[in-house]
Short mmCIF file of C-alpha atoms and ligand atoms in Angstrom, two decimals:
data_model
loop_
_atom_site.label_atom_id
_atom_site.label_comp_id
_atom_site.label_asym_id
_atom_site.label_seq_id
_atom_site.Cartn_x
_atom_site.Cartn_y
_atom_site.Cartn_z
CA MET X 1 107.09 -50.75 -16.56
CA THR X 2 109.71 -51.10 -18.65
CA THR X 3 111.82 -48.29 -20.25
CA ASP X 4 116.06 -47.36 -20.56
CA VAL X 5 117.14 -46.27 -17.43
CA ARG X 6 119.84 -44.59 -18.79
CA GLY X 7 120.33 -41.38 -16.01
CA GLY X 8 117.82 -42.98 -13.80
CA ALA X 9 116.70 -46.42 -11.38
CA VAL X 10 115.36 -49.08 -10.45
CA LEU X 11 113.37 -49.90 -7.72
CA GLY X 12 113.51 -53.99 -6.61
CA THR X 13 114.54 -56.64 -4.67
CA PHE X 14 117.56 -57.91 -7.16
CA LEU X 15 119.67 -61.30 -6.56
CA HIS X 16 122.79 -61.92 -7.77
CA ALA X 17 125.94 -63.88 -7.28
CA PRO X 18 129.52 -62.03 -7.30
CA ARG X 19 131.21 -64.67 -5.83
CA PRO X 20 129.73 -69.19 -6.34
CA GLU X 21 128.06 -70.42 -3.50
CA ARG X 22 126.44 -67.26 -1.82
CA LEU X 23 123.34 -65.21 -3.75
CA ASP X 24 123.43 -61.59 -2.46
CA VAL X 25 120.18 -60.41 -1.80
CA LEU X 26 118.88 -56.60 -2.45
CA VAL X 27 116.08 -56.27 -0.85
CA ASP X 28 114.09 -53.02 -1.69
CA THR X 29 116.82 -51.94 -2.91
CA LEU X 30 117.15 -48.49 -5.72
CA ILE X 31 120.15 -49.57 -9.02
CA CYS X 32 121.25 -45.75 -10.13
CA VAL X 33 122.31 -46.26 -14.25
CA ASP X 34 124.65 -43.36 -15.03
CA GLU X 35 123.94 -41.79 -18.60
CA ALA X 36 126.03 -44.07 -20.23
CA GLY X 37 124.68 -47.36 -18.78
CA VAL X 38 126.44 -47.83 -15.86
CA ILE X 39 126.28 -48.51 -12.84
CA SER X 40 126.63 -46.21 -10.29
CA ARG X 41 125.21 -46.79 -7.48
CA VAL X 42 123.93 -49.44 -6.13
CA LEU X 43 121.42 -47.93 -1.74
CA PRO X 44 119.29 -49.14 0.74
CA ALA X 45 115.86 -47.75 -1.30
CA PHE X 46 114.35 -46.45 2.22
CA SER X 47 116.93 -44.48 4.12
CA HIS X 48 117.90 -41.58 4.26
CA GLU X 49 120.32 -41.13 1.02
CA GLY X 50 118.06 -44.14 -1.05
CA GLU X 51 115.24 -41.15 0.02
CA ARG X 52 116.63 -37.87 -0.99
CA VAL X 53 117.75 -40.07 -4.59
CA LEU X 54 114.35 -41.39 -5.27
CA ASN X 55 112.37 -37.77 -4.41
CA GLU X 56 115.50 -36.18 -7.36
CA LEU X 57 114.99 -39.45 -9.56
CA GLY X 58 111.21 -39.44 -9.27
CA GLU X 59 109.81 -40.36 -12.22
CA ARG X 60 113.19 -41.44 -13.61
CA VAL X 61 112.79 -43.68 -11.34
CA ILE X 62 111.38 -48.20 -12.04
CA ARG X 63 109.41 -49.96 -10.02
CA LEU X 64 109.58 -53.75 -10.35
CA PRO X 65 105.62 -54.79 -10.03
CA ASP X 66 105.26 -57.68 -7.31
CA GLY X 67 106.79 -60.32 -7.51
CA HIS X 68 109.05 -59.28 -10.07
CA TYR X 69 112.77 -59.67 -9.15
CA GLY X 70 116.08 -58.17 -11.03
CA LEU X 71 118.36 -60.46 -11.91
CA PRO X 72 122.01 -59.63 -14.18
CA GLY X 73 121.94 -60.62 -17.50
CA LEU X 74 123.10 -63.88 -18.86
CA VAL X 75 126.70 -64.33 -20.44
CA ASP X 76 126.49 -67.43 -23.21
CA LEU X 77 130.12 -67.91 -23.40
CA HIS X 78 130.01 -70.13 -26.45
CA VAL X 79 126.69 -69.72 -29.14
CA HIS X 80 127.16 -71.02 -32.59
CA ALA X 81 125.76 -68.93 -35.06
CA PRO X 82 124.70 -70.55 -38.00
CA GLN X 83 123.86 -73.91 -36.27
CA TYR X 84 120.20 -72.22 -34.50
CA PRO X 85 118.80 -74.40 -37.62
CA GLN X 86 119.77 -77.32 -36.32
CA LEU X 87 118.92 -76.91 -32.82
CA GLY X 88 117.45 -80.64 -31.61
CA LEU X 89 118.35 -82.26 -34.18
CA ALA X 90 121.38 -84.10 -35.44
CA LEU X 91 122.55 -85.29 -32.46
CA ASP X 92 123.03 -89.14 -33.71
CA GLU X 93 126.87 -89.39 -34.24
CA PRO X 94 130.08 -88.26 -33.07
CA LEU X 95 131.31 -85.35 -33.26
CA GLU X 96 133.98 -85.69 -35.97
CA VAL X 97 131.17 -87.40 -38.38
CA TRP X 98 129.00 -84.65 -37.11
CA LEU X 99 131.07 -81.57 -38.63
CA GLN X 100 131.56 -82.74 -41.47
CA LYS X 101 127.69 -84.92 -42.62
CA TYR X 102 125.23 -82.00 -40.72
CA THR X 103 127.80 -78.77 -39.44
CA PHE X 104 130.10 -77.61 -42.49
CA PRO X 105 126.88 -77.92 -44.64
CA LEU X 106 124.27 -76.00 -43.47
CA GLU X 107 127.50 -73.24 -42.27
CA ALA X 108 128.27 -73.00 -45.99
CA GLN X 109 124.48 -71.59 -46.80
CA TYR X 110 125.51 -68.48 -45.00
CA ARG X 111 127.68 -67.24 -47.34
CA ASP X 112 124.19 -66.38 -49.36
CA LEU X 113 123.22 -63.52 -46.87
CA ASP X 114 119.50 -63.16 -47.14
CA PHE X 115 119.56 -67.13 -45.73
CA ALA X 116 122.18 -65.76 -42.88
CA ARG X 117 120.00 -62.19 -42.27
CA GLU X 118 117.09 -64.70 -41.77
CA ARG X 119 118.11 -66.93 -39.48
CA TYR X 120 121.02 -64.69 -37.71
CA SER X 121 118.09 -62.06 -36.02
CA VAL X 122 115.53 -64.66 -34.36
CA LEU X 123 118.52 -66.06 -33.38
CA VAL X 124 119.45 -62.70 -31.77
CA ALA X 125 115.53 -61.94 -30.92
CA ASP X 126 115.41 -65.20 -29.12
CA LEU X 127 118.50 -65.20 -27.63
CA LEU X 128 118.14 -61.79 -25.47
CA ALA X 129 113.88 -63.15 -25.05
CA GLY X 130 115.46 -65.61 -23.63
CA GLY X 131 117.61 -63.33 -21.42
CA THR X 132 120.28 -63.83 -22.20
CA THR X 133 122.32 -60.18 -23.06
CA THR X 134 125.56 -61.74 -23.60
CA ALA X 135 127.14 -63.82 -26.29
CA LEU X 136 130.36 -65.03 -27.29
CA TYR X 137 128.79 -65.79 -30.86
CA PHE X 138 130.98 -68.42 -33.77
CA ALA X 139 129.11 -67.21 -36.99
CA THR X 140 130.78 -69.14 -40.33
CA GLN X 141 133.95 -69.07 -41.98
CA ASP X 142 132.39 -66.23 -44.63
CA ARG X 143 133.52 -62.94 -43.51
CA ALA X 144 130.31 -60.88 -45.29
CA ALA X 145 128.43 -63.56 -43.95
CA THR X 146 129.88 -62.54 -40.15
CA GLU X 147 129.38 -59.33 -40.45
CA VAL X 148 125.75 -59.45 -41.06
CA LEU X 149 125.81 -60.63 -37.48
CA ALA X 150 127.45 -57.89 -36.08
CA ASP X 151 125.24 -55.60 -38.15
CA LEU X 152 122.41 -57.81 -35.97
CA CYS X 153 123.32 -57.65 -32.40
CA ILE X 154 124.61 -53.80 -32.97
CA ALA X 155 120.97 -52.94 -34.07
CA ALA X 156 119.21 -55.53 -32.05
CA GLY X 157 121.79 -53.82 -28.78
CA GLN X 158 122.28 -56.69 -27.79
CA ARG X 159 126.34 -57.35 -26.29
CA ALA X 160 128.54 -59.95 -28.93
CA LEU X 161 131.72 -61.17 -29.43
CA ILE X 162 131.95 -62.26 -33.05
CA GLY X 163 133.82 -64.48 -35.20
CA LYS X 164 134.71 -65.26 -38.45
CA VAL X 165 135.69 -69.01 -37.78
CA ALA X 166 139.45 -69.60 -39.60
CA MET X 167 139.29 -73.47 -40.69
CA ASP X 168 141.87 -73.52 -44.01
CA ASP X 169 143.27 -76.99 -43.48
CA PRO X 170 142.30 -78.81 -46.23
CA ALA X 171 142.26 -81.99 -44.93
CA ALA X 172 139.62 -81.82 -42.37
CA CYS X 173 137.79 -79.04 -43.60
CA PRO X 174 135.41 -79.24 -46.95
CA PRO X 175 136.12 -77.77 -50.76
CA ASP X 176 133.58 -75.24 -50.37
CA TYR X 177 133.36 -74.48 -46.76
CA ARG X 178 136.95 -73.61 -46.44
CA ASP X 179 139.58 -70.56 -46.10
CA GLU X 180 141.70 -70.42 -49.05
CA SER X 181 145.02 -70.52 -48.02
CA ALA X 182 146.30 -69.12 -43.96
CA GLU X 183 146.47 -65.93 -45.10
CA ALA X 184 143.52 -65.31 -46.44
CA ALA X 185 142.01 -66.72 -42.78
CA VAL X 186 144.16 -64.41 -41.36
CA ARG X 187 142.78 -61.29 -43.87
CA ASP X 188 139.29 -61.55 -43.65
CA THR X 189 140.08 -62.20 -39.46
CA ARG X 190 141.78 -58.97 -39.53
CA ALA X 191 138.80 -56.82 -42.02
CA VAL X 192 136.10 -58.50 -39.68
CA ILE X 193 137.46 -57.09 -36.67
CA ASP X 194 138.71 -53.10 -37.99
CA TYR X 195 134.41 -53.48 -39.72
CA ILE X 196 133.05 -53.95 -36.43
CA ARG X 197 135.60 -51.47 -34.28
CA GLY X 198 134.64 -49.21 -37.24
CA HIS X 199 131.07 -49.75 -37.26
CA ALA X 200 128.96 -46.13 -36.86
CA ASP X 201 126.33 -48.11 -34.82
CA ASN X 202 128.89 -49.18 -32.71
CA GLY X 203 130.59 -45.95 -30.91
CA GLU X 204 130.03 -48.09 -28.01
CA GLY X 205 131.26 -50.77 -28.46
CA ARG X 206 128.54 -53.01 -27.25
CA VAL X 207 129.76 -55.91 -30.27
CA LEU X 208 133.86 -56.98 -30.33
CA PRO X 209 135.24 -59.08 -33.12
CA VAL X 210 137.27 -62.38 -31.24
CA VAL X 211 139.81 -64.33 -33.41
CA THR X 212 138.20 -67.15 -33.97
CA PRO X 213 140.61 -69.99 -35.06
CA ARG X 214 137.34 -73.54 -34.90
CA PHE X 215 140.12 -76.12 -33.40
CA VAL X 216 143.36 -77.25 -34.05
CA PRO X 217 141.87 -80.14 -36.50
CA SER X 218 140.62 -77.46 -38.81
CA CYS X 219 143.39 -75.00 -39.14
CA THR X 220 146.92 -75.47 -40.35
CA ASP X 221 149.82 -74.23 -38.39
CA ALA X 222 150.84 -71.35 -41.12
CA ALA X 223 146.51 -70.31 -39.69
CA LEU X 224 146.86 -70.77 -35.96
CA GLU X 225 150.45 -68.44 -35.87
CA GLY X 226 149.14 -65.53 -37.38
CA LEU X 227 146.11 -65.80 -36.46
CA GLY X 228 148.18 -66.31 -33.10
CA GLN X 229 150.31 -63.09 -34.28
CA LEU X 230 146.99 -60.65 -35.28
CA ALA X 231 145.01 -61.77 -31.12
CA ARG X 232 147.85 -60.01 -29.88
CA ASP X 233 148.51 -56.75 -32.47
CA CYS X 234 144.96 -55.76 -32.42
CA ASP X 235 144.94 -56.65 -28.72
CA CYS X 236 141.36 -58.69 -29.59
CA HIS X 237 139.73 -61.70 -27.31
CA VAL X 238 140.48 -64.61 -29.14
CA GLN X 239 137.86 -68.52 -28.98
CA THR X 240 138.02 -71.77 -30.11
CA HIS X 241 137.57 -75.86 -28.66
CA CYS X 242 139.86 -77.05 -26.88
CA SER X 243 140.14 -81.37 -25.87
CA GLU X 244 136.65 -81.26 -26.37
CA SER X 245 136.56 -85.65 -27.40
CA ASP X 246 138.26 -88.02 -26.88
CA TRP X 247 139.08 -87.82 -31.09
CA ALA X 248 140.07 -84.29 -30.53
CA HIS X 249 142.30 -84.73 -27.44
CA ASN X 250 144.41 -87.10 -28.86
CA TYR X 251 144.80 -86.21 -32.52
CA ALA X 252 146.55 -83.23 -30.67
CA PHE X 253 149.14 -85.59 -29.49
CA GLU X 254 148.90 -87.40 -32.52
CA ARG X 255 149.67 -83.93 -34.79
CA PHE X 256 151.91 -81.92 -32.48
CA GLY X 257 152.93 -84.41 -29.65
CA ILE X 258 151.60 -82.09 -27.05
CA SER X 259 147.83 -81.94 -25.58
CA ASP X 260 145.25 -79.48 -27.37
CA ALA X 261 145.77 -76.67 -24.74
CA ALA X 262 149.40 -76.97 -25.38
CA VAL X 263 149.16 -76.00 -28.60
CA LEU X 264 147.20 -72.96 -28.45
CA ASP X 265 149.60 -71.85 -26.15
CA ARG X 266 152.18 -72.36 -28.68
CA PHE X 267 151.34 -70.64 -30.83
CA GLY X 268 150.26 -67.19 -28.38
CA LEU X 269 146.07 -68.02 -28.50
CA LEU X 270 145.75 -68.16 -25.11
CA GLY X 271 145.80 -64.85 -22.95
CA ARG X 272 144.21 -62.98 -20.42
CA ARG X 273 141.02 -62.66 -22.58
CA SER X 274 141.31 -66.02 -24.84
CA VAL X 275 137.63 -69.15 -23.79
CA VAL X 276 138.25 -72.59 -24.73
CA ALA X 277 134.88 -74.80 -25.05
CA HIS X 278 134.02 -77.06 -23.74
CA ALA X 279 137.71 -78.65 -22.37
CA PRO X 280 136.60 -82.01 -20.52
CA PHE X 281 139.61 -83.68 -21.64
CA LEU X 282 142.29 -81.34 -19.82
CA SER X 283 145.07 -82.06 -17.47
CA GLU X 284 146.28 -81.05 -14.49
CA ALA X 285 149.14 -79.64 -16.13
CA ASP X 286 146.71 -77.57 -19.21
CA MET X 287 144.56 -76.66 -15.93
CA ASP X 288 147.81 -74.92 -14.72
CA LEU X 289 147.85 -73.54 -18.00
CA LEU X 290 145.17 -72.31 -18.67
CA VAL X 291 145.14 -70.70 -14.96
CA GLU X 292 148.98 -69.04 -16.00
CA ARG X 293 147.94 -66.84 -18.84
CA GLY X 294 144.28 -66.20 -17.40
CA SER X 295 142.30 -68.12 -19.89
CA ALA X 296 139.37 -69.46 -19.64
CA VAL X 297 136.90 -72.15 -20.32
CA ALA X 298 133.42 -72.15 -21.57
CA HIS X 299 132.05 -74.81 -19.50
CA CYS X 300 129.61 -76.73 -22.26
CA ALA X 301 127.76 -79.26 -19.91
CA LEU X 302 124.56 -80.62 -22.12
CA SER X 303 126.55 -80.23 -25.41
CA ASN X 304 128.90 -82.83 -23.59
CA ILE X 305 126.62 -85.21 -22.43
CA TYR X 306 126.71 -85.51 -26.78
CA PHE X 307 129.86 -84.81 -28.02
CA ALA X 308 132.81 -85.82 -25.22
CA ASN X 309 131.06 -88.25 -23.71
CA SER X 310 132.04 -86.90 -19.96
CA VAL X 311 131.93 -84.34 -17.42
CA PHE X 312 133.75 -81.51 -16.84
CA PRO X 313 135.60 -81.94 -13.89
CA LEU X 314 134.17 -77.85 -13.11
CA ARG X 315 135.07 -78.66 -9.14
CA GLN X 316 138.33 -78.96 -9.47
CA ALA X 317 138.72 -77.03 -11.74
CA LEU X 318 137.09 -73.32 -9.94
CA GLU X 319 139.71 -74.80 -6.53
CA LYS X 320 142.38 -74.38 -9.22
CA GLN X 321 141.13 -70.69 -9.38
CA LEU X 322 140.39 -71.20 -13.10
CA HIS X 323 137.82 -68.55 -15.19
CA VAL X 324 134.67 -70.54 -16.36
CA GLY X 325 131.89 -69.46 -17.69
CA LEU X 326 129.52 -71.23 -19.00
CA GLY X 327 127.84 -71.83 -22.57
CA THR X 328 125.03 -73.75 -24.58
CA ASP X 329 127.12 -74.38 -27.53
CA ILE X 330 124.31 -74.20 -29.92
CA SER X 331 123.75 -76.81 -31.81
CA GLY X 332 125.76 -78.99 -30.39
CA GLY X 333 124.25 -78.52 -27.12
CA PRO X 334 120.31 -78.78 -27.77
CA SER X 335 119.04 -75.29 -25.64
CA ALA X 336 119.35 -72.23 -25.84
CA SER X 337 117.92 -71.93 -22.88
CA MET X 338 121.15 -70.62 -20.71
CA TRP X 339 118.15 -71.16 -17.13
CA GLU X 340 118.83 -74.90 -18.76
CA ALA X 341 122.96 -74.19 -18.82
CA CYS X 342 122.57 -73.61 -15.04
CA ARG X 343 120.13 -77.10 -14.60
CA THR X 344 122.57 -78.81 -15.91
CA THR X 345 125.79 -77.79 -14.97
CA VAL X 346 123.95 -78.57 -11.39
CA GLN X 347 123.38 -82.02 -12.62
CA VAL X 348 126.12 -83.48 -14.43
CA SER X 349 128.15 -82.31 -11.86
CA ARG X 350 126.72 -84.75 -9.78
CA MET X 351 126.53 -87.19 -11.99
CA LEU X 352 131.04 -87.06 -12.31
CA GLU X 353 130.95 -87.40 -7.77
CA GLU X 354 128.02 -89.65 -8.01
CA GLY X 355 128.68 -91.66 -10.63
CA VAL X 356 126.37 -93.84 -13.62
CA ASP X 357 127.07 -97.23 -13.65
CA PRO X 358 124.26 -99.56 -11.37
CA ALA X 359 125.98 -101.74 -11.92
CA LEU X 360 129.37 -100.18 -9.75
CA PRO X 361 128.70 -101.07 -5.95
CA ALA X 362 128.49 -96.50 -4.54
CA ALA X 363 131.41 -96.27 -2.96
CA GLU X 364 132.88 -96.71 -6.58
CA ARG X 365 130.37 -95.32 -9.07
CA GLY X 366 131.64 -91.96 -9.22
CA ARG X 367 134.75 -89.63 -8.55
CA GLY X 368 133.31 -89.05 -4.74
CA THR X 369 133.75 -85.12 -5.39
CA GLY X 370 132.54 -82.83 -8.04
CA ARG X 371 129.28 -81.41 -6.87
CA VAL X 372 129.15 -77.37 -7.53
CA ASP X 373 124.94 -76.06 -6.37
CA LEU X 374 122.51 -73.74 -8.28
CA VAL X 375 123.71 -70.41 -6.74
CA THR X 376 127.56 -71.95 -8.13
CA ALA X 377 126.04 -72.12 -11.77
CA PHE X 378 123.83 -69.24 -11.65
CA HIS X 379 127.31 -67.86 -10.73
CA LEU X 380 129.04 -68.92 -14.07
CA ALA X 381 126.02 -68.37 -16.49
CA THR X 382 127.11 -64.13 -15.02
CA ALA X 383 129.64 -62.85 -13.26
CA GLY X 384 131.37 -66.13 -14.00
CA GLY X 385 130.61 -65.31 -17.97
CA GLY X 386 131.90 -61.27 -17.20
CA VAL X 387 135.06 -62.40 -15.45
CA ALA X 388 135.93 -64.93 -18.09
CA LEU X 389 135.53 -61.59 -21.30
CA ASP X 390 137.51 -59.66 -18.84
CA LEU X 391 134.05 -57.35 -19.24
CA PRO X 392 132.01 -55.26 -16.02
CA ILE X 393 128.86 -57.67 -16.59
CA GLY X 394 126.93 -60.40 -14.20
CA VAL X 395 127.21 -58.21 -11.17
CA PHE X 396 125.12 -55.05 -9.07
CA ALA X 397 127.68 -53.03 -8.26
CA GLU X 398 129.11 -49.28 -9.08
CA GLY X 399 131.65 -50.12 -11.92
CA TYR X 400 129.57 -52.82 -13.53
CA ARG X 401 127.37 -52.20 -16.96
CA PHE X 402 123.59 -52.55 -16.27
CA ASP X 403 122.74 -55.95 -18.08
CA ALA X 404 120.07 -57.13 -16.13
CA LEU X 405 116.37 -59.51 -16.68
CA ALA X 406 113.31 -58.58 -14.67
CA ILE X 407 112.21 -62.07 -14.10
CA ASP X 408 107.85 -62.32 -13.64
CA THR X 409 107.92 -64.87 -11.13
CA ARG X 410 103.94 -64.62 -11.71
CA ALA X 411 104.11 -64.80 -15.66
CA VAL X 412 100.52 -67.33 -16.90
CA ASP X 413 102.46 -69.42 -19.21
CA GLY X 414 105.59 -69.18 -17.49
CA GLY X 415 107.51 -71.99 -15.82
CA ILE X 416 107.72 -70.18 -12.41
CA ARG X 417 105.06 -71.44 -9.20
CA LEU X 418 105.47 -70.08 -6.21
CA PHE X 419 102.59 -70.92 -4.30
CA GLY X 420 103.22 -68.08 -1.53
CA GLN X 421 107.04 -68.45 -1.14
CA THR X 422 108.62 -65.22 0.05
CA GLU X 423 111.75 -66.37 0.94
CA PRO X 424 115.18 -64.38 -2.03
CA ALA X 425 116.88 -67.81 -1.74
CA ALA X 426 113.83 -70.30 -2.54
CA VAL X 427 112.59 -67.16 -5.06
CA PHE X 428 116.12 -67.48 -6.77
CA GLU X 429 115.89 -71.76 -6.90
CA LYS X 430 111.88 -71.70 -7.94
CA ILE X 431 112.70 -69.42 -10.78
CA VAL X 432 116.98 -70.49 -12.91
CA TYR X 433 114.66 -74.60 -12.50
CA GLY X 434 111.71 -73.16 -13.58
CA ALA X 435 112.05 -69.71 -15.54
CA ASN X 436 110.84 -69.87 -19.37
CA ARG X 437 111.22 -67.36 -21.92
CA SER X 438 107.23 -66.42 -20.75
CA ASN X 439 109.12 -64.97 -17.06
CA VAL X 440 111.38 -62.63 -18.91
CA ALA X 441 109.66 -59.11 -18.45
CA ALA X 442 112.16 -57.31 -19.34
CA VAL X 443 115.87 -56.82 -20.67
CA TRP X 444 118.05 -54.22 -20.24
CA VAL X 445 121.49 -54.23 -21.98
CA ASP X 446 123.79 -50.70 -21.34
CA GLY X 447 120.55 -49.33 -19.54
CA ILE X 448 118.98 -49.72 -22.54
CA CYS X 449 116.07 -51.80 -22.11
CA ARG X 450 115.86 -54.50 -25.27
CA VAL X 451 112.78 -56.91 -24.21
CA ASP X 452 109.52 -55.53 -23.38
CA ARG X 453 106.91 -58.80 -22.41
CA GLY X 454 104.37 -56.18 -21.78
CA ARG X 455 104.79 -54.48 -24.91
CA ARG X 456 105.62 -57.42 -26.71
CA GLU X 457 102.00 -58.62 -26.25
CA GLY X 458 100.32 -54.90 -26.20
CA ALA X 459 101.90 -55.36 -29.97
CA GLY X 460 100.45 -59.14 -30.59
CA SER X 461 103.91 -59.91 -32.50
CA GLY X 462 105.25 -62.81 -31.73
CA GLY X 463 106.54 -64.12 -35.59
CA ASN X 464 105.99 -67.51 -37.65
CA HIS X 465 109.06 -69.17 -38.06
CA ALA X 466 108.24 -71.76 -38.99
N1 LIG W 501 134.81 -78.25 -32.86
C1 LIG W 501 135.10 -77.40 -34.27
N2 LIG W 501 133.96 -76.82 -34.50
C2 LIG W 501 132.64 -77.42 -33.85
C3 LIG W 501 131.36 -77.10 -33.97
O1 LIG W 501 130.27 -76.14 -34.17
N3 LIG W 501 130.47 -76.99 -32.66
C4 LIG W 501 131.07 -77.88 -31.58
N4 LIG W 501 130.86 -78.29 -30.10
N5 LIG W 501 132.93 -78.37 -31.80
C5 LIG W 501 133.30 -78.62 -32.59
FE1 LIG W 502 131.23 -75.86 -29.93
#
């Protein structure tokens, strides 16, 4: 079934959510993809024009088999690539202890480039196989290891935005895992930007560099200042953490007398292509500031249960037209699945609305507002991620990249059981609540097939990374 679709088309039923709260169903639809991997037409297959195009393209049309649905690829807006070996571990401490005790020592090991290559290649393959076509990655402090991650994403064909993590404050970062100075943090960040942009195999720019101050507590003023300037000079994406926990939120007030978001803005780190992770403690004014700057929040619902000890007020953010996408926050969140991120987003939004303490009367238990539905969560995991990154992805429409999944609802090892259900909205819910990697039959990025379950099973591989 699956092959590259550049210069061809895919025929089938597609489900996507260009806007919150609304699922669009494209039954018997032909999506034409140009030679660059961009969607050139979306049209009903059994119309006069559809028939004409079908005839014209002939064998260059891929037909999704029965029980398969086309969905946009998933956009993970917050991943710590080096933390993948720690996924599902070490969630017993608060953020500031977890960083020092577990996470910095693990990330420091990536200075060994063989160690890095082995682990990063497993991560990139696993994320693609699970349907994550785009990832916004924090790498590590080490320049060369960050370039290894870029090499692997370029080779695997994943759309990736990658940042060398800047962390230079000796008061907060261990001596064996930090930038030696603010100048070194900026210089190495610039070197990675140049490396990724000049990479011989990255001519289509599928991998992009990101200015990445870890978070305010890890960086000196000079580093924050220099990175803000660099982001402007290089016209780069920016990513960081913001007001993630009570501790991190209060830290900014103690050091600067203003909020985390206001600090980032002071250093020129909030722009149209900035993504701040977590951010449950944003004030109304902080949210308004992000909206004004066109910046986005990576909502990491699962991780926030462990480190934020609160729920990001997503509904409120969306009502303000704040850009939001979803992130797994590997390994602060113990799942690499963006399907799981969608589910948890819905679940914690219900908890925010209804409250959780049974000792309180129902009327006093929660905010009384806050829930989002599954379509909205999926919208954020696809189209919303695209808006956050200012990239044309996550929607099946002319001009968007063909980053797409073929979901096999009948996969024997999958998590979906339809029992004959064919109503598209119900099929959609079954997919997002049930899908696992076995249901992801094919993955295209820029119209190039990067995962083909049929081919994988045929080869009998799977690897052993025990
Ligand atoms: N804040 C600073 N670094 C990190 C990190 O690695 N993970 C999370 N969740 N928050 C952070
Ligand atoms: Fe994080």
